[in-house]
PDB file of C-alpha atoms and ligand atoms in Angstrom:
ATOM      1  CA  SER X   1       6.327  -7.334 -15.201  1.00  0.00           C
ATOM      2  CA  ARG X   2       3.053  -8.194 -16.801  1.00  0.00           C
ATOM      3  CA  GLN X   3       2.414  -4.663 -17.365  1.00  0.00           C
ATOM      4  CA  HIS X   4       6.262  -3.608 -18.337  1.00  0.00           C
ATOM      5  CA  GLN X   5       5.941  -0.716 -15.588  1.00  0.00           C
ATOM      6  CA  LEU X   6       7.353  -0.642 -12.849  1.00  0.00           C
ATOM      7  CA  TYR X   7       4.503   1.932 -10.964  1.00  0.00           C
ATOM      8  CA  LEU X   8       0.863   1.851 -11.380  1.00  0.00           C
ATOM      9  CA  THR X   9      -0.916   4.597 -12.808  1.00  0.00           C
ATOM     10  CA  THR X  10      -4.377   5.076 -14.944  1.00  0.00           C
ATOM     11  CA  GLY X  11      -4.892   1.845 -17.251  1.00  0.00           C
ATOM     12  CA  SER X  12      -2.974  -0.404 -15.023  1.00  0.00           C
ATOM     13  CA  LYS X  13      -4.618  -3.525 -13.784  1.00  0.00           C
ATOM     14  CA  LEU X  14      -3.951  -5.610  -9.867  1.00  0.00           C
ATOM     15  CA  TYR X  15      -4.133  -9.490 -10.435  1.00  0.00           C
ATOM     16  CA  SER X  16      -4.585 -12.151  -7.907  1.00  0.00           C
ATOM     17  CA  SER X  17      -2.926 -14.430  -8.063  1.00  0.00           C
ATOM     18  CA  LEU X  18      -4.214 -17.252 -10.592  1.00  0.00           C
ATOM     19  CA  GLY X  19      -3.692 -14.205 -13.005  1.00  0.00           C
ATOM     20  CA  ASN X  20      -7.277 -12.625 -12.488  1.00  0.00           C
ATOM     21  CA  VAL X  21      -7.990  -9.127 -13.111  1.00  0.00           C
ATOM     22  CA  MET X  22      -8.743  -7.747  -9.378  1.00  0.00           C
ATOM     23  CA  LEU X  23      -9.349  -4.201 -10.564  1.00  0.00           C
ATOM     24  CA  VAL X  24      -8.235  -1.629 -13.180  1.00  0.00           C
ATOM     25  CA  ILE X  25      -7.389   2.139 -11.880  1.00  0.00           C
ATOM     26  CA  THR X  26      -9.370   4.058 -14.189  1.00  0.00           C
ATOM     27  CA  ALA X  27      -7.879   7.600 -13.035  1.00  0.00           C
ATOM     28  CA  ASP X  28      -5.041   8.694 -11.047  1.00  0.00           C
ATOM     29  CA  THR X  29      -4.871  12.153 -10.040  1.00  0.00           C
ATOM     30  CA  CYS X  30      -0.443  11.326  -8.403  1.00  0.00           C
ATOM     31  CA  GLY X  31       0.676   9.511 -11.228  1.00  0.00           C
ATOM     32  CA  ARG X  32       3.969   7.888  -8.375  1.00  0.00           C
ATOM     33  CA  HIS X  33       2.766   4.580  -6.649  1.00  0.00           C
ATOM     34  CA  ASP X  34       5.347   2.731  -5.178  1.00  0.00           C
ATOM     35  CA  THR X  35       5.027  -1.488  -6.130  1.00  0.00           C
ATOM     36  CA  VAL X  36       8.462  -2.462  -4.042  1.00  0.00           C
ATOM     37  CA  GLY X  37       9.285  -1.256  -1.279  1.00  0.00           C
ATOM     38  CA  GLY X  38       6.602  -2.547   0.605  1.00  0.00           C
ATOM     39  CA  ALA X  39       5.069  -2.694   3.294  1.00  0.00           C
ATOM     40  CA  CYS X  40       6.702  -0.610   6.567  1.00  0.00           C
ATOM     41  CA  ALA X  41       6.851  -3.282   9.720  1.00  0.00           C
ATOM     42  CA  ALA X  42       8.633  -3.054  13.455  1.00  0.00           C
ATOM     43  CA  GLU X  43      11.963  -4.758  12.144  1.00  0.00           C
ATOM     44  CA  SER X  44      12.249  -2.651   8.893  1.00  0.00           C
ATOM     45  CA  ASN X  45      11.149   0.732  10.877  1.00  0.00           C
ATOM     46  CA  THR X  46      14.345  -0.949  13.745  1.00  0.00           C
ATOM     47  CA  THR X  47      16.827  -1.647  10.837  1.00  0.00           C
ATOM     48  CA  ARG X  48      15.680   1.672   9.643  1.00  0.00           C
ATOM     49  CA  TYR X  49      15.105   3.835  12.325  1.00  0.00           C
ATOM     50  CA  ALA X  50      16.332   2.424  15.017  1.00  0.00           C
ATOM     51  CA  LEU X  51      16.088   0.145  18.036  1.00  0.00           C
ATOM     52  CA  ASP X  52      13.723   1.210  20.427  1.00  0.00           C
ATOM     53  CA  LYS X  53      11.185   1.871  17.814  1.00  0.00           C
ATOM     54  CA  TYR X  54      10.322  -2.653  17.814  1.00  0.00           C
ATOM     55  CA  PRO X  55       6.841  -1.021  19.690  1.00  0.00           C
ATOM     56  CA  MET X  56       6.103   1.405  16.779  1.00  0.00           C
ATOM     57  CA  HIS X  57       2.439   1.181  14.922  1.00  0.00           C
ATOM     58  CA  SER X  58       2.631   0.068  11.601  1.00  0.00           C
ATOM     59  CA  CYS X  59       1.583  -1.692   8.462  1.00  0.00           C
ATOM     60  CA  ARG X  60       2.179  -4.471   8.773  1.00  0.00           C
ATOM     61  CA  ASP X  61       0.916  -4.921  12.996  1.00  0.00           C
ATOM     62  CA  ASN X  62      -2.051  -3.435  11.025  1.00  0.00           C
ATOM     63  CA  PHE X  63      -2.495  -5.685   8.447  1.00  0.00           C
ATOM     64  CA  LEU X  64      -2.181  -8.686  10.750  1.00  0.00           C
ATOM     65  CA  HIS X  65      -4.772  -6.951  13.104  1.00  0.00           C
ATOM     66  CA  ALA X  66      -7.036  -7.155  10.211  1.00  0.00           C
ATOM     67  CA  ILE X  67      -7.505 -10.280   8.924  1.00  0.00           C
ATOM     68  CA  ALA X  68      -6.992 -11.634  12.953  1.00  0.00           C
ATOM     69  CA  HIS X  69      -9.885  -9.425  13.519  1.00  0.00           C
ATOM     70  CA  ASP X  70     -12.328  -8.281  10.709  1.00  0.00           C
ATOM     71  CA  PRO X  71     -14.925 -10.690  10.346  1.00  0.00           C
ATOM     72  CA  VAL X  72     -15.494 -10.727   6.043  1.00  0.00           C
ATOM     73  CA  CYS X  73     -11.650 -12.439   6.875  1.00  0.00           C
ATOM     74  CA  GLU X  74     -12.934 -14.236   9.248  1.00  0.00           C
ATOM     75  CA  ARG X  75     -15.188 -15.483   7.646  1.00  0.00           C
ATOM     76  CA  LEU X  76     -13.251 -16.466   4.446  1.00  0.00           C
ATOM     77  CA  GLY X  77     -10.268 -17.991   7.191  1.00  0.00           C
ATOM     78  CA  MET X  78      -7.692 -15.704   5.950  1.00  0.00           C
ATOM     79  CA  SER X  79      -4.844 -16.054   7.821  1.00  0.00           C
ATOM     80  CA  LYS X  80      -1.240 -14.016   7.539  1.00  0.00           C
ATOM     81  CA  ARG X  81      -0.993 -16.688   4.551  1.00  0.00           C
ATOM     82  CA  ASP X  82      -3.381 -14.478   2.344  1.00  0.00           C
ATOM     83  CA  ILE X  83      -2.510 -11.081   2.908  1.00  0.00           C
ATOM     84  CA  PRO X  84      -0.054 -10.581  -0.648  1.00  0.00           C
ATOM     85  CA  ALA X  85       2.647  -7.610  -1.915  1.00  0.00           C
ATOM     86  CA  ASN X  86       1.045  -4.772  -1.180  1.00  0.00           C
ATOM     87  CA  ILE X  87       1.266  -1.798  -3.510  1.00  0.00           C
ATOM     88  CA  ASN X  88       2.582   1.878  -1.862  1.00  0.00           C
ATOM     89  CA  PHE X  89      -0.279   3.717  -2.835  1.00  0.00           C
ATOM     90  CA  PHE X  90       0.385   7.524  -3.216  1.00  0.00           C
ATOM     91  CA  MET X  91       4.086   6.567  -1.840  1.00  0.00           C
ATOM     92  CA  ASN X  92       7.404   8.211  -3.702  1.00  0.00           C
ATOM     93  CA  VAL X  93       9.845   5.127  -3.782  1.00  0.00           C
ATOM     94  CA  PRO X  94      12.540   5.952  -7.418  1.00  0.00           C
ATOM     95  CA  VAL X  95      14.215   3.294  -7.997  1.00  0.00           C
ATOM     96  CA  THR X  96      18.136   4.391  -9.514  1.00  0.00           C
ATOM     97  CA  GLU X  97      20.347   3.226 -12.270  1.00  0.00           C
ATOM     98  CA  ALA X  98      21.811   1.243  -9.536  1.00  0.00           C
ATOM     99  CA  GLY X  99      18.317  -0.682  -8.712  1.00  0.00           C
ATOM    100  CA  LYS X 100      18.547   0.308  -5.327  1.00  0.00           C
ATOM    101  CA  LEU X 101      15.859   1.968  -3.911  1.00  0.00           C
ATOM    102  CA  GLU X 102      16.016   5.619  -2.752  1.00  0.00           C
ATOM    103  CA  PHE X 103      12.739   6.630   0.404  1.00  0.00           C
ATOM    104  CA  ALA X 104      11.811  10.347  -1.765  1.00  0.00           C
ATOM    105  CA  ASP X 105       9.242  12.835  -1.136  1.00  0.00           C
ATOM    106  CA  GLY X 106       5.928  12.494  -1.716  1.00  0.00           C
ATOM    107  CA  VAL X 107       4.710  14.339  -5.243  1.00  0.00           C
ATOM    108  CA  SER X 108       1.039  13.462  -3.439  1.00  0.00           C
ATOM    109  CA  ALA X 109      -0.813  16.357  -1.924  1.00  0.00           C
ATOM    110  CA  PRO X 110      -4.622  17.450  -0.511  1.00  0.00           C
ATOM    111  CA  GLY X 111      -7.691  16.469  -2.749  1.00  0.00           C
ATOM    112  CA  LYS X 112      -4.936  13.712  -5.278  1.00  0.00           C
ATOM    113  CA  TYR X 113      -7.436  10.772  -5.543  1.00  0.00           C
ATOM    114  CA  VAL X 114      -6.745   6.948  -7.522  1.00  0.00           C
ATOM    115  CA  GLU X 115     -10.154   5.250  -9.047  1.00  0.00           C
ATOM    116  CA  MET X 116     -10.391   2.155  -9.172  1.00  0.00           C
ATOM    117  CA  ARG X 117     -12.738  -0.507 -10.649  1.00  0.00           C
ATOM    118  CA  ALA X 118     -13.111  -3.820  -9.011  1.00  0.00           C
ATOM    119  CA  GLU X 119     -13.251  -6.321 -11.536  1.00  0.00           C
ATOM    120  CA  MET X 120     -14.074  -9.376  -9.130  1.00  0.00           C
ATOM    121  CA  ASP X 121     -14.882  -9.320  -5.520  1.00  0.00           C
ATOM    122  CA  VAL X 122     -12.253  -7.804  -3.927  1.00  0.00           C
ATOM    123  CA  VAL X 123     -11.044  -7.758   0.292  1.00  0.00           C
ATOM    124  CA  VAL X 124      -8.929  -5.047   0.958  1.00  0.00           C
ATOM    125  CA  LEU X 125      -6.754  -4.439   3.651  1.00  0.00           C
ATOM    126  CA  ILE X 126      -5.619  -0.077   4.299  1.00  0.00           C
ATOM    127  CA  SER X 127      -3.302   0.751   6.153  1.00  0.00           C
ATOM    128  CA  ASN X 128      -2.881   4.323   5.901  1.00  0.00           C
ATOM    129  CA  CYS X 129       0.914   4.052   7.542  1.00  0.00           C
ATOM    130  CA  PRO X 130       0.986   4.987  10.473  1.00  0.00           C
ATOM    131  CA  GLN X 131       4.617   5.450  11.483  1.00  0.00           C
ATOM    132  CA  LEU X 132       6.603   8.795  12.252  1.00  0.00           C
ATOM    133  CA  ASN X 133       9.662   8.544  11.393  1.00  0.00           C
ATOM    134  CA  ASN X 134       9.865   8.746   7.859  1.00  0.00           C
ATOM    135  CA  PRO X 135      10.533  12.167   6.517  1.00  0.00           C
ATOM    136  CA  CYS X 136       8.939  12.344   3.509  1.00  0.00           C
ATOM    137  CA  ASN X 137       5.491  12.813   5.230  1.00  0.00           C
ATOM    138  CA  ALA X 138       6.919  15.309   7.252  1.00  0.00           C
ATOM    139  CA  TYR X 139       6.745  12.925  10.525  1.00  0.00           C
ATOM    140  CA  ASN X 140       2.949  13.669   9.693  1.00  0.00           C
ATOM    141  CA  PRO X 141       0.377  11.111   9.226  1.00  0.00           C
ATOM    142  CA  THR X 142      -2.126  12.648   7.273  1.00  0.00           C
ATOM    143  CA  PRO X 143      -6.181  11.619   6.533  1.00  0.00           C
ATOM    144  CA  VAL X 144      -7.156   9.655   3.979  1.00  0.00           C
ATOM    145  CA  ARG X 145     -10.294   9.616   2.669  1.00  0.00           C
ATOM    146  CA  LEU X 146     -11.705   6.429   0.956  1.00  0.00           C
ATOM    147  CA  LEU X 147     -15.660   6.013  -0.935  1.00  0.00           C
ATOM    148  CA  ILE X 148     -16.945   2.989  -2.407  1.00  0.00           C
ATOM    149  CA  TRP X 149     -19.855   2.896  -4.788  1.00  0.00           C
ATOM    150  CA  ASP X 150     -21.463   0.364  -7.173  1.00  0.00           C
TER     151      ASP X 150
HETATM  152 ZN1  LIG M 201       3.429   2.000   6.700  1.00  0.00          ZN
END
């Protein structure tokens, strides 16, 4: 990558598809955020867990719902083609020596946070992963709090 690092942390920049800096991470008390695992989806939940998981909620479904129904996304004429590769903040996905991904127990905890400074107007879609199949969160998704200030 442009930043010569797999994992994001304080000082990392998030770039647009045109190469402009959208956001800069200015503080990070967790230290591990996945950039390659992608968002869970009905298809991946079926493959990873079981066929009967297909109708369960997923992050991909949350993104598609937001793009289709959020007034800001609608005003900007956004479609599913505008959903970029996501960042799994607070998710621990180590890459093995063989280049494979592992879904490991998280290293985050209550009170851990990431602070970012927007360098341009941005639309942020957040899916606090709703699926209950991944043992990394002890099968118990927990709340996330978002603060925005000028
Ligand atoms: Zn998810």
